[in-house]
PDB file of C-alpha atoms in Angstrom:
ATOM      1  CA  MET A   1      30.156 -40.050  28.234  1.00  0.00           C
ATOM      2  CA  THR A   2      27.781 -38.194  30.510  1.00  0.00           C
ATOM      3  CA  ILE A   3      25.470 -35.461  29.356  1.00  0.00           C
ATOM      4  CA  ARG A   4      25.052 -32.562  31.659  1.00  0.00           C
ATOM      5  CA  PRO A   5      21.456 -31.462  32.276  1.00  0.00           C
ATOM      6  CA  SER A   6      22.353 -27.886  31.411  1.00  0.00           C
ATOM      7  CA  SER A   7      23.302 -28.923  27.859  1.00  0.00           C
ATOM      8  CA  LEU A   8      19.876 -30.373  27.142  1.00  0.00           C
ATOM      9  CA  PRO A   9      17.165 -28.129  25.629  1.00  0.00           C
ATOM     10  CA  ARG A  10      14.609 -27.090  28.177  1.00  0.00           C
ATOM     11  CA  LYS A  11      11.086 -28.378  27.983  1.00  0.00           C
ATOM     12  CA  GLY A  12       8.967 -26.122  25.793  1.00  0.00           C
ATOM     13  CA  ALA A  13      11.963 -24.259  24.344  1.00  0.00           C
ATOM     14  CA  GLN A  14      11.996 -23.756  20.589  1.00  0.00           C
ATOM     15  CA  ILE A  15      15.153 -23.891  18.523  1.00  0.00           C
ATOM     16  CA  VAL A  16      15.121 -21.286  15.758  1.00  0.00           C
ATOM     17  CA  ALA A  17      16.960 -22.265  12.591  1.00  0.00           C
ATOM     18  CA  PRO A  18      19.688 -19.910  11.323  1.00  0.00           C
ATOM     19  CA  GLY A  19      17.757 -19.352   8.096  1.00  0.00           C
ATOM     20  CA  ARG A  20      14.695 -18.221  10.016  1.00  0.00           C
ATOM     21  CA  LEU A  21      16.825 -15.926  12.163  1.00  0.00           C
ATOM     22  CA  ALA A  22      18.227 -14.348   8.982  1.00  0.00           C
ATOM     23  CA  LEU A  23      14.703 -13.925   7.639  1.00  0.00           C
ATOM     24  CA  TYR A  24      13.588 -12.237  10.860  1.00  0.00           C
ATOM     25  CA  GLY A  25      16.603  -9.940  10.669  1.00  0.00           C
ATOM     26  CA  ILE A  26      15.813  -8.914   7.079  1.00  0.00           C
ATOM     27  CA  LEU A  27      12.149  -8.304   7.909  1.00  0.00           C
ATOM     28  CA  THR A  28      13.144  -6.254  10.946  1.00  0.00           C
ATOM     29  CA  LEU A  29      15.469  -4.161   8.777  1.00  0.00           C
ATOM     30  CA  PHE A  30      12.733  -3.473   6.227  1.00  0.00           C
ATOM     31  CA  ALA A  31      10.286  -2.640   9.024  1.00  0.00           C
ATOM     32  CA  ALA A  32      12.770  -0.143  10.467  1.00  0.00           C
ATOM     33  CA  ILE A  33      13.273   1.471   7.048  1.00  0.00           C
ATOM     34  CA  PHE A  34       9.504   1.702   6.586  1.00  0.00           C
ATOM     35  CA  ILE A  35       8.881   3.273   9.989  1.00  0.00           C
ATOM     36  CA  LEU A  36      11.795   5.727   9.740  1.00  0.00           C
ATOM     37  CA  PRO A  37       9.792   8.528   7.994  1.00  0.00           C
ATOM     38  CA  PHE A  38       7.093   8.350  10.676  1.00  0.00           C
ATOM     39  CA  VAL A  39       9.688   8.620  13.444  1.00  0.00           C
ATOM     40  CA  TRP A  40      11.253  11.593  11.665  1.00  0.00           C
ATOM     41  CA  GLN A  41       7.822  13.213  11.351  1.00  0.00           C
ATOM     42  CA  LEU A  42       7.100  12.832  15.055  1.00  0.00           C
ATOM     43  CA  GLY A  43      10.536  14.151  15.937  1.00  0.00           C
ATOM     44  CA  GLY A  44      10.181  17.066  13.522  1.00  0.00           C
ATOM     45  CA  SER A  45       6.838  18.021  15.044  1.00  0.00           C
ATOM     46  CA  LEU A  46       8.661  18.640  18.336  1.00  0.00           C
ATOM     47  CA  LYS A  47      11.447  20.804  16.878  1.00  0.00           C
ATOM     48  CA  THR A  48      11.765  24.544  16.593  1.00  0.00           C
ATOM     49  CA  PRO A  49      11.652  26.241  13.155  1.00  0.00           C
ATOM     50  CA  ALA A  50      15.357  27.081  13.465  1.00  0.00           C
ATOM     51  CA  GLU A  51      16.237  23.470  14.216  1.00  0.00           C
ATOM     52  CA  LEU A  52      14.292  22.269  11.181  1.00  0.00           C
ATOM     53  CA  ALA A  53      15.915  24.922   8.976  1.00  0.00           C
ATOM     54  CA  THR A  54      19.422  23.601   9.659  1.00  0.00           C
ATOM     55  CA  GLY A  55      18.816  20.700   7.292  1.00  0.00           C
ATOM     56  CA  SER A  56      20.696  18.228   9.475  1.00  0.00           C
ATOM     57  CA  PHE A  57      19.210  14.748   9.691  1.00  0.00           C
ATOM     58  CA  SER A  58      18.291  14.147  13.301  1.00  0.00           C
ATOM     59  CA  LEU A  59      15.359  12.032  14.383  1.00  0.00           C
ATOM     60  CA  PHE A  60      14.816  13.625  17.775  1.00  0.00           C
ATOM     61  CA  PRO A  61      14.854  17.280  18.876  1.00  0.00           C
ATOM     62  CA  ALA A  62      17.397  18.664  21.282  1.00  0.00           C
ATOM     63  CA  VAL A  63      14.586  20.032  23.461  1.00  0.00           C
ATOM     64  CA  PRO A  64      11.050  18.726  22.693  1.00  0.00           C
ATOM     65  CA  GLN A  65       8.679  21.576  21.881  1.00  0.00           C
ATOM     66  CA  TRP A  66       5.360  20.182  23.070  1.00  0.00           C
ATOM     67  CA  GLU A  67       3.763  23.581  22.658  1.00  0.00           C
ATOM     68  CA  ASN A  68       3.849  23.066  18.877  1.00  0.00           C
ATOM     69  CA  TYR A  69       0.700  20.956  19.190  1.00  0.00           C
ATOM     70  CA  ALA A  70      -1.037  23.603  21.259  1.00  0.00           C
ATOM     71  CA  GLU A  71       0.060  26.226  18.721  1.00  0.00           C
ATOM     72  CA  VAL A  72      -1.597  24.234  15.914  1.00  0.00           C
ATOM     73  CA  PHE A  73      -4.947  24.393  17.700  1.00  0.00           C
ATOM     74  CA  ARG A  74      -4.489  28.119  18.346  1.00  0.00           C
ATOM     75  CA  ARG A  75      -3.605  28.939  14.742  1.00  0.00           C
ATOM     76  CA  ALA A  76      -6.337  26.927  13.006  1.00  0.00           C
ATOM     77  CA  PRO A  77      -9.702  25.242  13.745  1.00  0.00           C
ATOM     78  CA  ILE A  78      -8.150  21.766  13.869  1.00  0.00           C
ATOM     79  CA  ALA A  79     -11.033  20.355  15.927  1.00  0.00           C
ATOM     80  CA  THR A  80     -13.575  21.519  13.322  1.00  0.00           C
ATOM     81  CA  TRP A  81     -11.528  20.117  10.442  1.00  0.00           C
ATOM     82  CA  PHE A  82     -11.094  16.867  12.335  1.00  0.00           C
ATOM     83  CA  ALA A  83     -14.847  16.566  12.925  1.00  0.00           C
ATOM     84  CA  ASN A  84     -15.574  17.312   9.259  1.00  0.00           C
ATOM     85  CA  SER A  85     -13.143  14.598   8.184  1.00  0.00           C
ATOM     86  CA  VAL A  86     -14.715  12.089  10.571  1.00  0.00           C
ATOM     87  CA  VAL A  87     -18.266  12.757   9.340  1.00  0.00           C
ATOM     88  CA  ILE A  88     -17.343  12.615   5.647  1.00  0.00           C
ATOM     89  CA  ALA A  89     -15.113   9.551   5.996  1.00  0.00           C
ATOM     90  CA  VAL A  90     -17.590   7.590   8.135  1.00  0.00           C
ATOM     91  CA  LEU A  91     -20.604   8.317   5.924  1.00  0.00           C
ATOM     92  CA  GLY A  92     -18.660   7.639   2.729  1.00  0.00           C
ATOM     93  CA  THR A  93     -17.270   4.386   4.120  1.00  0.00           C
ATOM     94  CA  LEU A  94     -20.723   3.262   5.238  1.00  0.00           C
ATOM     95  CA  GLY A  95     -22.186   3.936   1.797  1.00  0.00           C
ATOM     96  CA  ALA A  96     -19.314   2.322  -0.103  1.00  0.00           C
ATOM     97  CA  THR A  97     -19.329  -0.816   2.049  1.00  0.00           C
ATOM     98  CA  LEU A  98     -23.081  -1.413   1.884  1.00  0.00           C
ATOM     99  CA  THR A  99     -23.663  -0.627  -1.788  1.00  0.00           C
ATOM    100  CA  SER A 100     -20.566  -2.490  -2.989  1.00  0.00           C
ATOM    101  CA  ALA A 101     -21.821  -5.527  -1.063  1.00  0.00           C
ATOM    102  CA  PHE A 102     -25.170  -5.223  -2.895  1.00  0.00           C
ATOM    103  CA  CYS A 103     -23.444  -5.091  -6.275  1.00  0.00           C
ATOM    104  CA  ALA A 104     -21.062  -7.915  -5.410  1.00  0.00           C
ATOM    105  CA  TYR A 105     -24.007 -10.099  -4.392  1.00  0.00           C
ATOM    106  CA  GLY A 106     -25.594  -9.537  -7.786  1.00  0.00           C
ATOM    107  CA  PHE A 107     -22.422 -10.496  -9.658  1.00  0.00           C
ATOM    108  CA  ALA A 108     -21.469 -13.454  -7.435  1.00  0.00           C
ATOM    109  CA  VAL A 109     -24.760 -15.092  -6.426  1.00  0.00           C
ATOM    110  CA  LEU A 110     -27.389 -14.072  -8.962  1.00  0.00           C
ATOM    111  CA  ARG A 111     -27.134 -15.573 -12.432  1.00  0.00           C
ATOM    112  CA  ALA A 112     -28.242 -13.385 -15.316  1.00  0.00           C
ATOM    113  CA  ARG A 113     -27.406 -13.118 -18.985  1.00  0.00           C
ATOM    114  CA  GLY A 114     -24.677 -10.560 -19.568  1.00  0.00           C
ATOM    115  CA  SER A 115     -23.515 -10.438 -15.943  1.00  0.00           C
ATOM    116  CA  ARG A 116     -19.918 -11.263 -16.893  1.00  0.00           C
ATOM    117  CA  LEU A 117     -19.901  -8.479 -19.475  1.00  0.00           C
ATOM    118  CA  ALA A 118     -21.363  -6.039 -16.961  1.00  0.00           C
ATOM    119  CA  PHE A 119     -18.757  -7.023 -14.379  1.00  0.00           C
ATOM    120  CA  GLY A 120     -15.996  -6.519 -16.933  1.00  0.00           C
ATOM    121  CA  MET A 121     -17.314  -3.033 -17.691  1.00  0.00           C
ATOM    122  CA  VAL A 122     -17.301  -2.264 -13.969  1.00  0.00           C
ATOM    123  CA  LEU A 123     -13.657  -3.301 -13.750  1.00  0.00           C
ATOM    124  CA  LEU A 124     -12.800  -1.104 -16.729  1.00  0.00           C
ATOM    125  CA  THR A 125     -13.836   1.950 -14.715  1.00  0.00           C
ATOM    126  CA  ILE A 126     -10.733   1.427 -12.566  1.00  0.00           C
ATOM    127  CA  LEU A 127      -8.661   2.512 -15.573  1.00  0.00           C
ATOM    128  CA  VAL A 128     -10.445   5.883 -15.805  1.00  0.00           C
ATOM    129  CA  PRO A 129      -8.572   8.521 -13.745  1.00  0.00           C
ATOM    130  CA  TYR A 130     -10.677  10.808 -11.602  1.00  0.00           C
ATOM    131  CA  GLN A 131      -9.110  13.872 -13.221  1.00  0.00           C
ATOM    132  CA  VAL A 132     -11.010  13.061 -16.418  1.00  0.00           C
ATOM    133  CA  LEU A 133     -14.336  13.374 -14.600  1.00  0.00           C
ATOM    134  CA  ILE A 134     -13.617  16.509 -12.577  1.00  0.00           C
ATOM    135  CA  ILE A 135     -15.145  19.089 -14.924  1.00  0.00           C
ATOM    136  CA  PRO A 136     -18.422  17.324 -15.865  1.00  0.00           C
ATOM    137  CA  GLU A 137     -18.930  16.147 -12.301  1.00  0.00           C
ATOM    138  CA  TYR A 138     -18.395  19.627 -10.879  1.00  0.00           C
ATOM    139  CA  ILE A 139     -20.811  21.140 -13.430  1.00  0.00           C
ATOM    140  CA  VAL A 140     -23.529  18.704 -12.348  1.00  0.00           C
ATOM    141  CA  TRP A 141     -23.114  19.446  -8.637  1.00  0.00           C
ATOM    142  CA  ALA A 142     -22.892  23.186  -9.293  1.00  0.00           C
ATOM    143  CA  LYS A 143     -26.170  23.188 -11.279  1.00  0.00           C
ATOM    144  CA  LEU A 144     -27.793  21.296  -8.398  1.00  0.00           C
ATOM    145  CA  GLY A 145     -26.533  23.931  -5.978  1.00  0.00           C
ATOM    146  CA  LEU A 146     -24.736  21.393  -3.787  1.00  0.00           C
ATOM    147  CA  THR A 147     -21.211  22.752  -3.910  1.00  0.00           C
ATOM    148  CA  ASN A 148     -19.667  23.827  -0.601  1.00  0.00           C
ATOM    149  CA  THR A 149     -21.544  20.946   1.050  1.00  0.00           C
ATOM    150  CA  PRO A 150     -20.333  17.431   1.917  1.00  0.00           C
ATOM    151  CA  ILE A 151     -22.993  15.851  -0.324  1.00  0.00           C
ATOM    152  CA  PRO A 152     -20.754  15.614  -3.453  1.00  0.00           C
ATOM    153  CA  LEU A 153     -18.143  13.864  -1.297  1.00  0.00           C
ATOM    154  CA  VAL A 154     -20.515  11.341   0.299  1.00  0.00           C
ATOM    155  CA  LEU A 155     -23.484  10.664  -1.997  1.00  0.00           C
ATOM    156  CA  PRO A 156     -21.537   9.070  -4.916  1.00  0.00           C
ATOM    157  CA  TRP A 157     -20.342   6.290  -2.616  1.00  0.00           C
ATOM    158  CA  PHE A 158     -23.968   5.266  -2.015  1.00  0.00           C
ATOM    159  CA  LEU A 159     -24.308   4.536  -5.742  1.00  0.00           C
ATOM    160  CA  GLY A 160     -22.168   1.443  -6.134  1.00  0.00           C
ATOM    161  CA  GLY A 161     -19.247   1.751  -3.779  1.00  0.00           C
ATOM    162  CA  GLY A 162     -16.420   1.635  -6.315  1.00  0.00           C
ATOM    163  CA  ALA A 163     -15.132  -1.021  -8.713  1.00  0.00           C
ATOM    164  CA  PHE A 164     -12.313  -2.244  -6.476  1.00  0.00           C
ATOM    165  CA  ASN A 165     -14.641  -2.782  -3.508  1.00  0.00           C
ATOM    166  CA  ILE A 166     -17.101  -4.670  -5.716  1.00  0.00           C
ATOM    167  CA  PHE A 167     -14.313  -6.839  -7.092  1.00  0.00           C
ATOM    168  CA  LEU A 168     -12.955  -7.714  -3.647  1.00  0.00           C
ATOM    169  CA  LEU A 169     -16.349  -8.634  -2.201  1.00  0.00           C
ATOM    170  CA  ARG A 170     -17.354 -10.597  -5.311  1.00  0.00           C
ATOM    171  CA  GLN A 171     -14.199 -12.690  -5.084  1.00  0.00           C
ATOM    172  CA  PHE A 172     -14.997 -13.447  -1.463  1.00  0.00           C
ATOM    173  CA  MET A 173     -18.635 -14.322  -2.140  1.00  0.00           C
ATOM    174  CA  LEU A 174     -17.702 -16.710  -4.948  1.00  0.00           C
ATOM    175  CA  GLY A 175     -16.021 -18.945  -2.390  1.00  0.00           C
ATOM    176  CA  LEU A 176     -19.002 -19.151  -0.052  1.00  0.00           C
ATOM    177  CA  PRO A 177     -20.958 -22.425  -0.069  1.00  0.00           C
ATOM    178  CA  ARG A 178     -23.823 -22.304  -2.551  1.00  0.00           C
ATOM    179  CA  ASP A 179     -25.776 -24.935  -0.602  1.00  0.00           C
ATOM    180  CA  MET A 180     -26.729 -22.400   2.054  1.00  0.00           C
ATOM    181  CA  VAL A 181     -28.112 -20.030  -0.582  1.00  0.00           C
ATOM    182  CA  ASP A 182     -30.077 -22.818  -2.275  1.00  0.00           C
ATOM    183  CA  ALA A 183     -31.439 -24.006   1.074  1.00  0.00           C
ATOM    184  CA  ALA A 184     -32.601 -20.490   1.933  1.00  0.00           C
ATOM    185  CA  ARG A 185     -34.385 -20.219  -1.425  1.00  0.00           C
ATOM    186  CA  VAL A 186     -36.104 -23.567  -0.851  1.00  0.00           C
ATOM    187  CA  ASP A 187     -37.302 -22.271   2.526  1.00  0.00           C
ATOM    188  CA  GLY A 188     -38.916 -19.323   0.751  1.00  0.00           C
ATOM    189  CA  ALA A 189     -36.425 -16.589   1.655  1.00  0.00           C
ATOM    190  CA  SER A 190     -36.262 -13.587  -0.645  1.00  0.00           C
ATOM    191  CA  GLU A 191     -33.018 -12.449  -2.231  1.00  0.00           C
ATOM    192  CA  PHE A 192     -32.763  -9.558   0.203  1.00  0.00           C
ATOM    193  CA  GLN A 193     -33.232 -11.935   3.146  1.00  0.00           C
ATOM    194  CA  ILE A 194     -30.549 -14.228   1.745  1.00  0.00           C
ATOM    195  CA  PHE A 195     -28.235 -11.272   1.324  1.00  0.00           C
ATOM    196  CA  ARG A 196     -28.854  -9.929   4.826  1.00  0.00           C
ATOM    197  CA  ARG A 197     -29.086 -13.144   6.851  1.00  0.00           C
ATOM    198  CA  VAL A 198     -26.873 -15.581   4.949  1.00  0.00           C
ATOM    199  CA  ILE A 199     -24.261 -13.751   2.891  1.00  0.00           C
ATOM    200  CA  LEU A 200     -23.426 -10.690   4.968  1.00  0.00           C
ATOM    201  CA  PRO A 201     -22.667 -12.585   8.219  1.00  0.00           C
ATOM    202  CA  MET A 202     -20.142 -14.738   6.346  1.00  0.00           C
ATOM    203  CA  CYS A 203     -18.477 -11.738   4.665  1.00  0.00           C
ATOM    204  CA  GLY A 204     -17.248 -10.099   7.859  1.00  0.00           C
ATOM    205  CA  PRO A 205     -13.490 -10.183   7.045  1.00  0.00           C
ATOM    206  CA  ALA A 206     -13.976  -8.897   3.489  1.00  0.00           C
ATOM    207  CA  LEU A 207     -16.341  -6.145   4.652  1.00  0.00           C
ATOM    208  CA  ALA A 208     -13.789  -5.093   7.259  1.00  0.00           C
ATOM    209  CA  VAL A 209     -11.082  -4.835   4.590  1.00  0.00           C
ATOM    210  CA  VAL A 210     -13.309  -2.706   2.362  1.00  0.00           C
ATOM    211  CA  ALA A 211     -14.326  -0.470   5.264  1.00  0.00           C
ATOM    212  CA  VAL A 212     -10.785   0.120   6.540  1.00  0.00           C
ATOM    213  CA  PHE A 213      -9.253   0.736   3.116  1.00  0.00           C
ATOM    214  CA  HIS A 214     -12.050   3.073   2.066  1.00  0.00           C
ATOM    215  CA  PHE A 215     -11.911   4.998   5.339  1.00  0.00           C
ATOM    216  CA  ILE A 216      -8.184   5.536   4.839  1.00  0.00           C
ATOM    217  CA  PHE A 217      -8.810   6.682   1.266  1.00  0.00           C
ATOM    218  CA  MET A 218     -11.497   9.186   2.267  1.00  0.00           C
ATOM    219  CA  TRP A 219      -9.550  10.421   5.287  1.00  0.00           C
ATOM    220  CA  ASN A 220      -6.523  11.217   3.107  1.00  0.00           C
ATOM    221  CA  ASP A 221      -8.501  12.553   0.134  1.00  0.00           C
ATOM    222  CA  PHE A 222      -7.306  16.018  -0.838  1.00  0.00           C
ATOM    223  CA  LEU A 223      -8.594  16.804  -4.312  1.00  0.00           C
ATOM    224  CA  ARG A 224     -12.350  16.383  -3.785  1.00  0.00           C
ATOM    225  CA  PRO A 225     -12.596  18.476  -0.587  1.00  0.00           C
ATOM    226  CA  LEU A 226     -10.373  21.114  -2.164  1.00  0.00           C
ATOM    227  CA  LEU A 227     -12.696  21.250  -5.169  1.00  0.00           C
ATOM    228  CA  TYR A 228     -16.079  21.292  -3.437  1.00  0.00           C
ATOM    229  CA  LEU A 229     -15.541  22.821   0.022  1.00  0.00           C
ATOM    230  CA  GLN A 230     -14.634  26.485  -0.391  1.00  0.00           C
ATOM    231  CA  ASP A 231     -15.653  27.517   3.127  1.00  0.00           C
ATOM    232  CA  PRO A 232     -12.615  27.168   5.449  1.00  0.00           C
ATOM    233  CA  SER A 233     -14.843  26.059   8.316  1.00  0.00           C
ATOM    234  CA  ALA A 234     -16.335  23.238   6.211  1.00  0.00           C
ATOM    235  CA  THR A 235     -13.121  21.809   4.825  1.00  0.00           C
ATOM    236  CA  THR A 236     -11.361  18.622   5.909  1.00  0.00           C
ATOM    237  CA  LEU A 237      -8.128  18.095   7.797  1.00  0.00           C
ATOM    238  CA  PRO A 238      -5.778  17.400   4.834  1.00  0.00           C
ATOM    239  CA  VAL A 239      -6.904  20.535   2.975  1.00  0.00           C
ATOM    240  CA  GLY A 240      -6.767  22.659   6.102  1.00  0.00           C
ATOM    241  CA  LEU A 241      -3.240  21.549   6.977  1.00  0.00           C
ATOM    242  CA  ALA A 242      -2.024  22.621   3.538  1.00  0.00           C
ATOM    243  CA  GLY A 243      -2.582  26.218   4.661  1.00  0.00           C
ATOM    244  CA  PHE A 244       0.469  26.000   6.922  1.00  0.00           C
ATOM    245  CA  VAL A 245       2.691  25.954   3.829  1.00  0.00           C
ATOM    246  CA  THR A 246       1.992  28.940   1.582  1.00  0.00           C
ATOM    247  CA  ARG A 247       4.034  30.949  -0.889  1.00  0.00           C
ATOM    248  CA  PHE A 248       5.305  33.380   1.728  1.00  0.00           C
ATOM    249  CA  ALA A 249       5.264  31.307   4.942  1.00  0.00           C
ATOM    250  CA  ARG A 250       6.474  27.769   5.511  1.00  0.00           C
ATOM    251  CA  GLN A 251       5.594  26.647   9.022  1.00  0.00           C
ATOM    252  CA  TRP A 252       6.976  23.135   8.801  1.00  0.00           C
ATOM    253  CA  HIS A 253       6.914  22.470  12.542  1.00  0.00           C
ATOM    254  CA  LEU A 254       3.181  23.210  12.711  1.00  0.00           C
ATOM    255  CA  LEU A 255       2.495  21.209   9.550  1.00  0.00           C
ATOM    256  CA  LEU A 256       4.322  18.190  10.992  1.00  0.00           C
ATOM    257  CA  ALA A 257       2.410  18.502  14.263  1.00  0.00           C
ATOM    258  CA  GLY A 258      -0.909  18.714  12.432  1.00  0.00           C
ATOM    259  CA  SER A 259       0.052  15.759  10.238  1.00  0.00           C
ATOM    260  CA  ALA A 260       0.788  13.706  13.350  1.00  0.00           C
ATOM    261  CA  ILE A 261      -2.680  14.535  14.652  1.00  0.00           C
ATOM    262  CA  ALA A 262      -4.216  13.507  11.322  1.00  0.00           C
ATOM    263  CA  LEU A 263      -2.200  10.281  11.269  1.00  0.00           C
ATOM    264  CA  ALA A 264      -3.227   9.126  14.742  1.00  0.00           C
ATOM    265  CA  PRO A 265      -6.736   7.798  13.834  1.00  0.00           C
ATOM    266  CA  LEU A 266      -5.366   5.801  10.901  1.00  0.00           C
ATOM    267  CA  VAL A 267      -2.701   4.171  13.056  1.00  0.00           C
ATOM    268  CA  ILE A 268      -5.259   3.239  15.701  1.00  0.00           C
ATOM    269  CA  ILE A 269      -7.715   1.806  13.168  1.00  0.00           C
ATOM    270  CA  PHE A 270      -5.059  -0.190  11.349  1.00  0.00           C
ATOM    271  CA  ALA A 271      -3.634  -1.545  14.619  1.00  0.00           C
ATOM    272  CA  LEU A 272      -7.068  -2.700  15.789  1.00  0.00           C
ATOM    273  CA  ALA A 273      -8.077  -4.228  12.436  1.00  0.00           C
ATOM    274  CA  GLN A 274      -4.708  -5.665  11.394  1.00  0.00           C
ATOM    275  CA  ARG A 275      -5.627  -9.336  11.851  1.00  0.00           C
ATOM    276  CA  VAL A 276      -9.015  -8.917  10.201  1.00  0.00           C
ATOM    277  CA  ILE A 277      -7.426  -7.161   7.216  1.00  0.00           C
ATOM    278  CA  ALA A 278      -4.823  -9.904   6.771  1.00  0.00           C
ATOM    279  CA  ARG A 279      -7.467 -12.594   7.001  1.00  0.00           C
ATOM    280  CA  GLY A 280      -9.824 -10.884   4.559  1.00  0.00           C
ATOM    281  CA  ILE A 281      -7.114 -10.280   1.957  1.00  0.00           C
ATOM    282  CA  SER A 282      -5.714 -13.816   2.211  1.00  0.00           C
ATOM    283  CA  VAL A 283      -9.136 -15.428   1.920  1.00  0.00           C
ATOM    284  CA  ALA A 284     -10.400 -13.173  -0.877  1.00  0.00           C
ATOM    285  CA  GLY A 285      -7.164 -13.580  -2.787  1.00  0.00           C
ATOM    286  CA  VAL A 286      -7.618 -17.321  -3.283  1.00  0.00           C
ATOM    287  CA  ARG A 287     -11.209 -17.170  -4.483  1.00  0.00           C
ATOM    288  CA  LYS A 288     -11.940 -18.200  -8.034  1.00  0.00           C
TER     289      LYS A 288
END
């Protein structure tokens, strides 16, 4: 019996098992279901108000209305709101990342009596909803005369960085080799030098995860800017876009166009940092 050359697998070709093909198909289906609302949002941002009011489910407009995006900029100071969101989100992310790394270093590397109890109390703060703290927190900032400024939105993140960020970085630091820390102490390095020159360079993936997640949180935050920024020119993009849907006017096409503009930075950041995020979560998740 002769075997034809065409029936042989080519060099370098990979044979995919049927089970793996089924898995890829299921994952592709779930990915399509997940991305469907975003496609509908982009399509809705290019529709006319009458086409949106029909209620029919159609992903794409009959005639794309690209002027909807220009109309958003004419109706509202989108550029100002966008700049405000960038400044607040960047400063808040910088403060949360740095100060949570400081706290995580204290819980993971330094040994002190009562550190486990203190870390447990930090984790308990995750259970406290922000709505419980709204009134006393607002009274404090109002007495200091700092309302209608971005300080109440940024400064608290320079005072610890949040319990979840501390937990994530601590778990990552617990898996770092202790020999390097001990060697640096033998060489006479201070704790700050160890933190800056030894620990931080090895925590790149975990720091990237904290930075990206916190930036997304601050970019999408609605309650705090709504509470503290009364001046329309000082507000952020999520609060400003809410003005397109009022009691008497519902401009859904403009709201969808503005939401697409607000979503663009998050998509770009997540696409660029996707591998780093996956690596940081997988490594931090297996730490003791």
